[in-house]
């Protein structure tokens, strides 16, 4: 019993000697040394600072494991249906490192390109006077909403509706009926079709 | 109309170039209307060609300057847009780089270091 205690005390004191060197608090260790000096004769255990920390860390780990759940013994999911469908997984957005094209393609069908020229035939003139419509030859790839926008942008007029047809010679003709508050004759004069 | 020169255009700012472009296209449209209505005559009809070519020049200058600036922007970067990389041919782009070509086995390296090609000279 005696020699055991002595060795324990020796190891404890050795530990104590290391602890102050490692830690910054000198006063706490000094306290500990005085405590141990008093307890050399009794059989009480010597608790160093290091041992306290070790105990604390193991306790913390145990707590974490309880909270997290041990990975080795996981609960199995109960499947109530015979089919297995792929679960929703994380789908990230693209974060390209470089744009594939340095410059984005320019819009070849802008309003300058849509309206080619107005028609000035006799029937077109009749349309201007009687039906408040303008007649344009238009890019064949333009559709009615685009034609409406282009007319608004170029000539500052609102269209009530647009009718289109493709001529036998391959050009698209657009009948653009203007809203009641615009006068087709005035607009035609402004554009240059008389 | 005075002839638009590319050298003049290159000095301009991008907004000015853009404005010039839209002006020219507007002019082209009015000329086309004139062509249909039969006004103007030979002079106006001849002008159409000039305006078309001027528009082409403006677009050339505009696109060249933007491409140039982008090349400067991406200079030295690891990842460039594909149209700024060198084109060559598809096969050449897939060849090993000179560095990849020169990679040797460590065994070979050691052998070359240990037993280099010796050069002898005969004493006269």
PDB file of N, CA, C and O in Angstrom, chain A residues 97-103 106-108 110-113 115-120 154-155 191-194, chain B residues 21-23 25-26 29-30 32-33 36-38 59 62-63 66-67 70 74 79-85:
ATOM      1  N   UNK A  97     -17.573  28.818 -64.649  1.00  0.00           N
ATOM      2  CA  UNK A  97     -16.319  29.524 -64.402  1.00  0.00           C
ATOM      3  C   UNK A  97     -16.029  30.533 -65.486  1.00  0.00           C
ATOM      4  O   UNK A  97     -15.174  31.386 -65.340  1.00  0.00           O
ATOM      5  N   UNK A  98     -16.701  30.376 -66.619  1.00  0.00           N
ATOM      6  CA  UNK A  98     -16.513  31.332 -67.703  1.00  0.00           C
ATOM      7  C   UNK A  98     -17.749  31.268 -68.576  1.00  0.00           C
ATOM      8  O   UNK A  98     -18.376  30.229 -68.682  1.00  0.00           O
ATOM      9  N   UNK A  99     -18.126  32.402 -69.173  1.00  0.00           N
ATOM     10  CA  UNK A  99     -19.238  32.354 -70.117  1.00  0.00           C
ATOM     11  C   UNK A  99     -18.803  31.629 -71.378  1.00  0.00           C
ATOM     12  O   UNK A  99     -17.660  31.764 -71.806  1.00  0.00           O
ATOM     13  N   UNK A 100     -19.708  30.823 -71.957  1.00  0.00           N
ATOM     14  CA  UNK A 100     -19.286  30.030 -73.117  1.00  0.00           C
ATOM     15  C   UNK A 100     -19.020  30.938 -74.304  1.00  0.00           C
ATOM     16  O   UNK A 100     -18.073  30.777 -75.037  1.00  0.00           O
ATOM     17  N   UNK A 101     -19.932  31.937 -74.496  1.00  0.00           N
ATOM     18  CA  UNK A 101     -19.689  32.938 -75.519  1.00  0.00           C
ATOM     19  C   UNK A 101     -19.246  34.207 -74.833  1.00  0.00           C
ATOM     20  O   UNK A 101     -19.842  34.602 -73.844  1.00  0.00           O
ATOM     21  N   UNK A 102     -18.227  34.858 -75.369  1.00  0.00           N
ATOM     22  CA  UNK A 102     -17.744  36.061 -74.703  1.00  0.00           C
ATOM     23  C   UNK A 102     -18.770  37.179 -74.783  1.00  0.00           C
ATOM     24  O   UNK A 102     -18.994  37.904 -73.822  1.00  0.00           O
ATOM     25  N   UNK A 103     -19.397  37.318 -75.953  1.00  0.00           N
ATOM     26  CA  UNK A 103     -20.414  38.348 -76.137  1.00  0.00           C
ATOM     27  C   UNK A 103     -21.734  37.653 -76.444  1.00  0.00           C
ATOM     28  O   UNK A 103     -21.768  36.770 -77.289  1.00  0.00           O
ATOM     29  N   UNK A 106     -26.333  39.076 -80.646  1.00  0.00           N
ATOM     30  CA  UNK A 106     -27.178  40.278 -80.764  1.00  0.00           C
ATOM     31  C   UNK A 106     -28.494  39.887 -81.446  1.00  0.00           C
ATOM     32  O   UNK A 106     -28.547  38.976 -82.254  1.00  0.00           O
ATOM     33  N   UNK A 107     -29.538  40.606 -81.104  1.00  0.00           N
ATOM     34  CA  UNK A 107     -30.852  40.316 -81.651  1.00  0.00           C
ATOM     35  C   UNK A 107     -30.912  40.799 -83.090  1.00  0.00           C
ATOM     36  O   UNK A 107     -30.840  42.008 -83.346  1.00  0.00           O
ATOM     37  N   UNK A 108     -30.990  39.838 -84.027  1.00  0.00           N
ATOM     38  CA  UNK A 108     -30.998  40.234 -85.435  1.00  0.00           C
ATOM     39  C   UNK A 108     -32.369  40.718 -85.859  1.00  0.00           C
ATOM     40  O   UNK A 108     -32.513  41.319 -86.900  1.00  0.00           O
ATOM     41  N   UNK A 110     -34.497  43.063 -84.633  1.00  0.00           N
ATOM     42  CA  UNK A 110     -34.930  44.238 -83.879  1.00  0.00           C
ATOM     43  C   UNK A 110     -35.873  45.059 -84.759  1.00  0.00           C
ATOM     44  O   UNK A 110     -36.065  44.773 -85.934  1.00  0.00           O
ATOM     45  N   UNK A 111     -36.470  46.102 -84.184  1.00  0.00           N
ATOM     46  CA  UNK A 111     -37.579  46.761 -84.895  1.00  0.00           C
ATOM     47  C   UNK A 111     -37.155  47.391 -86.217  1.00  0.00           C
ATOM     48  O   UNK A 111     -37.979  47.577 -87.091  1.00  0.00           O
ATOM     49  N   UNK A 112     -35.857  47.710 -86.362  1.00  0.00           N
ATOM     50  CA  UNK A 112     -35.417  48.186 -87.679  1.00  0.00           C
ATOM     51  C   UNK A 112     -35.520  47.088 -88.722  1.00  0.00           C
ATOM     52  O   UNK A 112     -35.820  47.354 -89.884  1.00  0.00           O
ATOM     53  N   UNK A 113     -35.243  45.868 -88.284  1.00  0.00           N
ATOM     54  CA  UNK A 113     -35.224  44.763 -89.241  1.00  0.00           C
ATOM     55  C   UNK A 113     -36.608  44.199 -89.505  1.00  0.00           C
ATOM     56  O   UNK A 113     -36.821  43.546 -90.516  1.00  0.00           O
ATOM     57  N   UNK A 115     -39.749  45.875 -89.769  1.00  0.00           N
ATOM     58  CA  UNK A 115     -40.516  46.612 -90.790  1.00  0.00           C
ATOM     59  C   UNK A 115     -39.582  46.977 -91.915  1.00  0.00           C
ATOM     60  O   UNK A 115     -38.623  47.721 -91.726  1.00  0.00           O
ATOM     61  N   UNK A 116     -39.865  46.418 -93.084  1.00  0.00           N
ATOM     62  CA  UNK A 116     -38.998  46.726 -94.228  1.00  0.00           C
ATOM     63  C   UNK A 116     -39.410  48.043 -94.856  1.00  0.00           C
ATOM     64  O   UNK A 116     -38.632  48.989 -94.913  1.00  0.00           O
ATOM     65  N   UNK A 117     -40.645  48.106 -95.367  1.00  0.00           N
ATOM     66  CA  UNK A 117     -41.148  49.355 -95.947  1.00  0.00           C
ATOM     67  C   UNK A 117     -42.658  49.292 -96.019  1.00  0.00           C
ATOM     68  O   UNK A 117     -43.236  48.208 -96.009  1.00  0.00           O
ATOM     69  N   UNK A 118     -43.305  50.461 -96.062  1.00  0.00           N
ATOM     70  CA  UNK A 118     -44.754  50.452 -96.202  1.00  0.00           C
ATOM     71  C   UNK A 118     -45.155  50.276 -97.667  1.00  0.00           C
ATOM     72  O   UNK A 118     -44.383  50.575 -98.574  1.00  0.00           O
ATOM     73  N   UNK A 119     -46.365  49.779 -97.860  1.00  0.00           N
ATOM     74  CA  UNK A 119     -46.866  49.602 -99.228  1.00  0.00           C
ATOM     75  C   UNK A 119     -47.599  50.859 -99.670  1.00  0.00           C
ATOM     76  O   UNK A 119     -48.265  51.526 -98.876  1.00  0.00           O
ATOM     77  N   UNK A 120     -47.475  51.194-100.937  1.00  0.00           N
ATOM     78  CA  UNK A 120     -48.131  52.404-101.458  1.00  0.00           C
ATOM     79  C   UNK A 120     -49.008  52.102-102.660  1.00  0.00           C
ATOM     80  O   UNK A 120     -49.234  52.956-103.501  1.00  0.00           O
ATOM     81  N   UNK A 154     -41.235  52.509 -83.961  1.00  0.00           N
ATOM     82  CA  UNK A 154     -40.745  53.295 -85.085  1.00  0.00           C
ATOM     83  C   UNK A 154     -41.594  54.526 -85.335  1.00  0.00           C
ATOM     84  O   UNK A 154     -41.075  55.590 -85.642  1.00  0.00           O
ATOM     85  N   UNK A 155     -42.915  54.376 -85.272  1.00  0.00           N
ATOM     86  CA  UNK A 155     -43.794  55.455 -85.703  1.00  0.00           C
ATOM     87  C   UNK A 155     -44.633  56.049 -84.588  1.00  0.00           C
ATOM     88  O   UNK A 155     -45.421  56.942 -84.831  1.00  0.00           O
ATOM     89  N   UNK A 191     -44.905  59.612 -92.213  1.00  0.00           N
ATOM     90  CA  UNK A 191     -43.893  58.630 -92.642  1.00  0.00           C
ATOM     91  C   UNK A 191     -43.330  59.011 -94.001  1.00  0.00           C
ATOM     92  O   UNK A 191     -42.139  58.924 -94.246  1.00  0.00           O
ATOM     93  N   UNK A 192     -44.219  59.442 -94.899  1.00  0.00           N
ATOM     94  CA  UNK A 192     -43.749  59.781 -96.237  1.00  0.00           C
ATOM     95  C   UNK A 192     -44.524  59.096 -97.338  1.00  0.00           C
ATOM     96  O   UNK A 192     -44.257  59.321 -98.506  1.00  0.00           O
ATOM     97  N   UNK A 193     -45.463  58.273 -96.951  1.00  0.00           N
ATOM     98  CA  UNK A 193     -46.329  57.662 -97.969  1.00  0.00           C
ATOM     99  C   UNK A 193     -47.481  58.622 -98.184  1.00  0.00           C
ATOM    100  O   UNK A 193     -48.199  58.941 -97.249  1.00  0.00           O
ATOM    101  N   UNK A 194     -47.637  59.094 -99.396  1.00  0.00           N
ATOM    102  CA  UNK A 194     -48.747  60.017 -99.594  1.00  0.00           C
ATOM    103  C   UNK A 194     -49.750  59.406-100.549  1.00  0.00           C
ATOM    104  O   UNK A 194     -49.408  58.726-101.475  1.00  0.00           O
TER     105      UNK A 194
ATOM    106  N   UNK B  21     -25.202  54.315 -85.010  1.00  0.00           N
ATOM    107  CA  UNK B  21     -25.788  53.134 -85.655  1.00  0.00           C
ATOM    108  C   UNK B  21     -27.292  53.281 -85.810  1.00  0.00           C
ATOM    109  O   UNK B  21     -27.855  53.032 -86.887  1.00  0.00           O
ATOM    110  N   UNK B  22     -27.970  53.710 -84.754  1.00  0.00           N
ATOM    111  CA  UNK B  22     -29.431  53.816 -84.841  1.00  0.00           C
ATOM    112  C   UNK B  22     -29.842  54.931 -85.809  1.00  0.00           C
ATOM    113  O   UNK B  22     -30.829  54.801 -86.521  1.00  0.00           O
ATOM    114  N   UNK B  23     -29.034  56.014 -85.849  1.00  0.00           N
ATOM    115  CA  UNK B  23     -29.314  57.084 -86.817  1.00  0.00           C
ATOM    116  C   UNK B  23     -29.250  56.556 -88.237  1.00  0.00           C
ATOM    117  O   UNK B  23     -30.120  56.840 -89.077  1.00  0.00           O
ATOM    118  N   UNK B  25     -29.543  53.519 -89.289  1.00  0.00           N
ATOM    119  CA  UNK B  25     -30.601  52.561 -89.622  1.00  0.00           C
ATOM    120  C   UNK B  25     -31.926  53.264 -89.857  1.00  0.00           C
ATOM    121  O   UNK B  25     -32.722  52.858 -90.697  1.00  0.00           O
ATOM    122  N   UNK B  26     -32.151  54.323 -89.086  1.00  0.00           N
ATOM    123  CA  UNK B  26     -33.354  55.135 -89.317  1.00  0.00           C
ATOM    124  C   UNK B  26     -33.331  55.733 -90.706  1.00  0.00           C
ATOM    125  O   UNK B  26     -34.327  55.709 -91.438  1.00  0.00           O
ATOM    126  N   UNK B  29     -34.179  53.287 -93.323  1.00  0.00           N
ATOM    127  CA  UNK B  29     -35.620  53.029 -93.412  1.00  0.00           C
ATOM    128  C   UNK B  29     -36.344  54.097 -94.219  1.00  0.00           C
ATOM    129  O   UNK B  29     -37.194  53.793 -95.055  1.00  0.00           O
ATOM    130  N   UNK B  30     -35.988  55.355 -93.957  1.00  0.00           N
ATOM    131  CA  UNK B  30     -36.651  56.430 -94.711  1.00  0.00           C
ATOM    132  C   UNK B  30     -36.301  56.347 -96.186  1.00  0.00           C
ATOM    133  O   UNK B  30     -37.144  56.597 -97.058  1.00  0.00           O
ATOM    134  N   UNK B  32     -35.686  53.643 -97.813  1.00  0.00           N
ATOM    135  CA  UNK B  32     -36.450  52.525 -98.379  1.00  0.00           C
ATOM    136  C   UNK B  32     -37.883  52.937 -98.661  1.00  0.00           C
ATOM    137  O   UNK B  32     -38.474  52.550 -99.673  1.00  0.00           O
ATOM    138  N   UNK B  33     -38.449  53.737 -97.740  1.00  0.00           N
ATOM    139  CA  UNK B  33     -39.805  54.262 -97.979  1.00  0.00           C
ATOM    140  C   UNK B  33     -39.797  55.112 -99.246  1.00  0.00           C
ATOM    141  O   UNK B  33     -40.695  55.000-100.097  1.00  0.00           O
ATOM    142  N   UNK B  36     -39.902  53.144-102.376  1.00  0.00           N
ATOM    143  CA  UNK B  36     -41.214  52.580-102.707  1.00  0.00           C
ATOM    144  C   UNK B  36     -42.153  53.657-103.247  1.00  0.00           C
ATOM    145  O   UNK B  36     -42.900  53.440-104.203  1.00  0.00           O
ATOM    146  N   UNK B  37     -42.115  54.840-102.611  1.00  0.00           N
ATOM    147  CA  UNK B  37     -43.042  55.887-103.034  1.00  0.00           C
ATOM    148  C   UNK B  37     -42.594  56.575-104.314  1.00  0.00           C
ATOM    149  O   UNK B  37     -43.325  57.374-104.881  1.00  0.00           O
ATOM    150  N   UNK B  38     -41.397  56.331-104.730  1.00  0.00           N
ATOM    151  CA  UNK B  38     -40.956  56.868-106.012  1.00  0.00           C
ATOM    152  C   UNK B  38     -40.401  58.261-105.922  1.00  0.00           C
ATOM    153  O   UNK B  38     -40.150  58.899-106.937  1.00  0.00           O
ATOM    154  N   UNK B  59     -20.781  48.629 -87.452  1.00  0.00           N
ATOM    155  CA  UNK B  59     -20.885  47.349 -86.743  1.00  0.00           C
ATOM    156  C   UNK B  59     -19.529  46.675 -86.620  1.00  0.00           C
ATOM    157  O   UNK B  59     -19.199  46.099 -85.583  1.00  0.00           O
ATOM    158  N   UNK B  62     -17.624  48.469 -83.919  1.00  0.00           N
ATOM    159  CA  UNK B  62     -18.187  48.193 -82.592  1.00  0.00           C
ATOM    160  C   UNK B  62     -17.828  46.795 -82.110  1.00  0.00           C
ATOM    161  O   UNK B  62     -17.378  46.590 -80.992  1.00  0.00           O
ATOM    162  N   UNK B  63     -17.997  45.813 -82.989  1.00  0.00           N
ATOM    163  CA  UNK B  63     -17.716  44.440 -82.570  1.00  0.00           C
ATOM    164  C   UNK B  63     -16.234  44.194 -82.348  1.00  0.00           C
ATOM    165  O   UNK B  63     -15.850  43.470 -81.437  1.00  0.00           O
ATOM    166  N   UNK B  66     -15.293  45.711 -78.904  1.00  0.00           N
ATOM    167  CA  UNK B  66     -15.769  44.922 -77.755  1.00  0.00           C
ATOM    168  C   UNK B  66     -14.964  43.638 -77.613  1.00  0.00           C
ATOM    169  O   UNK B  66     -14.575  43.254 -76.503  1.00  0.00           O
ATOM    170  N   UNK B  67     -14.694  42.968 -78.714  1.00  0.00           N
ATOM    171  CA  UNK B  67     -13.916  41.718 -78.668  1.00  0.00           C
ATOM    172  C   UNK B  67     -12.526  41.977 -78.128  1.00  0.00           C
ATOM    173  O   UNK B  67     -11.999  41.223 -77.320  1.00  0.00           O
ATOM    174  N   UNK B  70     -12.596  42.542 -74.446  1.00  0.00           N
ATOM    175  CA  UNK B  70     -12.811  41.282 -73.729  1.00  0.00           C
ATOM    176  C   UNK B  70     -11.545  40.454 -73.689  1.00  0.00           C
ATOM    177  O   UNK B  70     -11.236  39.819 -72.682  1.00  0.00           O
ATOM    178  N   UNK B  74      -9.751  39.099 -70.276  1.00  0.00           N
ATOM    179  CA  UNK B  74      -9.501  37.697 -69.942  1.00  0.00           C
ATOM    180  C   UNK B  74      -8.047  37.300 -70.105  1.00  0.00           C
ATOM    181  O   UNK B  74      -7.701  36.135 -69.971  1.00  0.00           O
ATOM    182  N   UNK B  79      -9.523  30.439 -67.220  1.00  0.00           N
ATOM    183  CA  UNK B  79     -10.715  30.051 -67.981  1.00  0.00           C
ATOM    184  C   UNK B  79     -11.178  31.215 -68.828  1.00  0.00           C
ATOM    185  O   UNK B  79     -11.566  32.250 -68.305  1.00  0.00           O
ATOM    186  N   UNK B  80     -11.111  31.042 -70.143  1.00  0.00           N
ATOM    187  CA  UNK B  80     -11.589  32.079 -71.055  1.00  0.00           C
ATOM    188  C   UNK B  80     -12.825  31.556 -71.761  1.00  0.00           C
ATOM    189  O   UNK B  80     -13.001  30.357 -71.894  1.00  0.00           O
ATOM    190  N   UNK B  81     -13.663  32.464 -72.249  1.00  0.00           N
ATOM    191  CA  UNK B  81     -14.744  32.004 -73.107  1.00  0.00           C
ATOM    192  C   UNK B  81     -14.178  31.303 -74.339  1.00  0.00           C
ATOM    193  O   UNK B  81     -13.084  31.605 -74.784  1.00  0.00           O
ATOM    194  N   UNK B  82     -14.960  30.360 -74.845  1.00  0.00           N
ATOM    195  CA  UNK B  82     -14.403  29.490 -75.883  1.00  0.00           C
ATOM    196  C   UNK B  82     -14.056  30.231 -77.159  1.00  0.00           C
ATOM    197  O   UNK B  82     -13.153  29.821 -77.876  1.00  0.00           O
ATOM    198  N   UNK B  83     -14.771  31.329 -77.445  1.00  0.00           N
ATOM    199  CA  UNK B  83     -14.433  32.013 -78.686  1.00  0.00           C
ATOM    200  C   UNK B  83     -13.220  32.913 -78.534  1.00  0.00           C
ATOM    201  O   UNK B  83     -12.747  33.477 -79.517  1.00  0.00           O
ATOM    202  N   UNK B  84     -12.694  33.053 -77.296  1.00  0.00           N
ATOM    203  CA  UNK B  84     -11.472  33.827 -77.127  1.00  0.00           C
ATOM    204  C   UNK B  84     -10.239  32.936 -77.056  1.00  0.00           C
ATOM    205  O   UNK B  84      -9.115  33.414 -76.986  1.00  0.00           O
ATOM    206  N   UNK B  85     -10.470  31.619 -77.020  1.00  0.00           N
ATOM    207  CA  UNK B  85      -9.324  30.705 -77.013  1.00  0.00           C
ATOM    208  C   UNK B  85      -8.826  30.511 -78.429  1.00  0.00           C
ATOM    209  O   UNK B  85      -9.535  30.766 -79.395  1.00  0.00           O
TER     210      UNK B  85
END
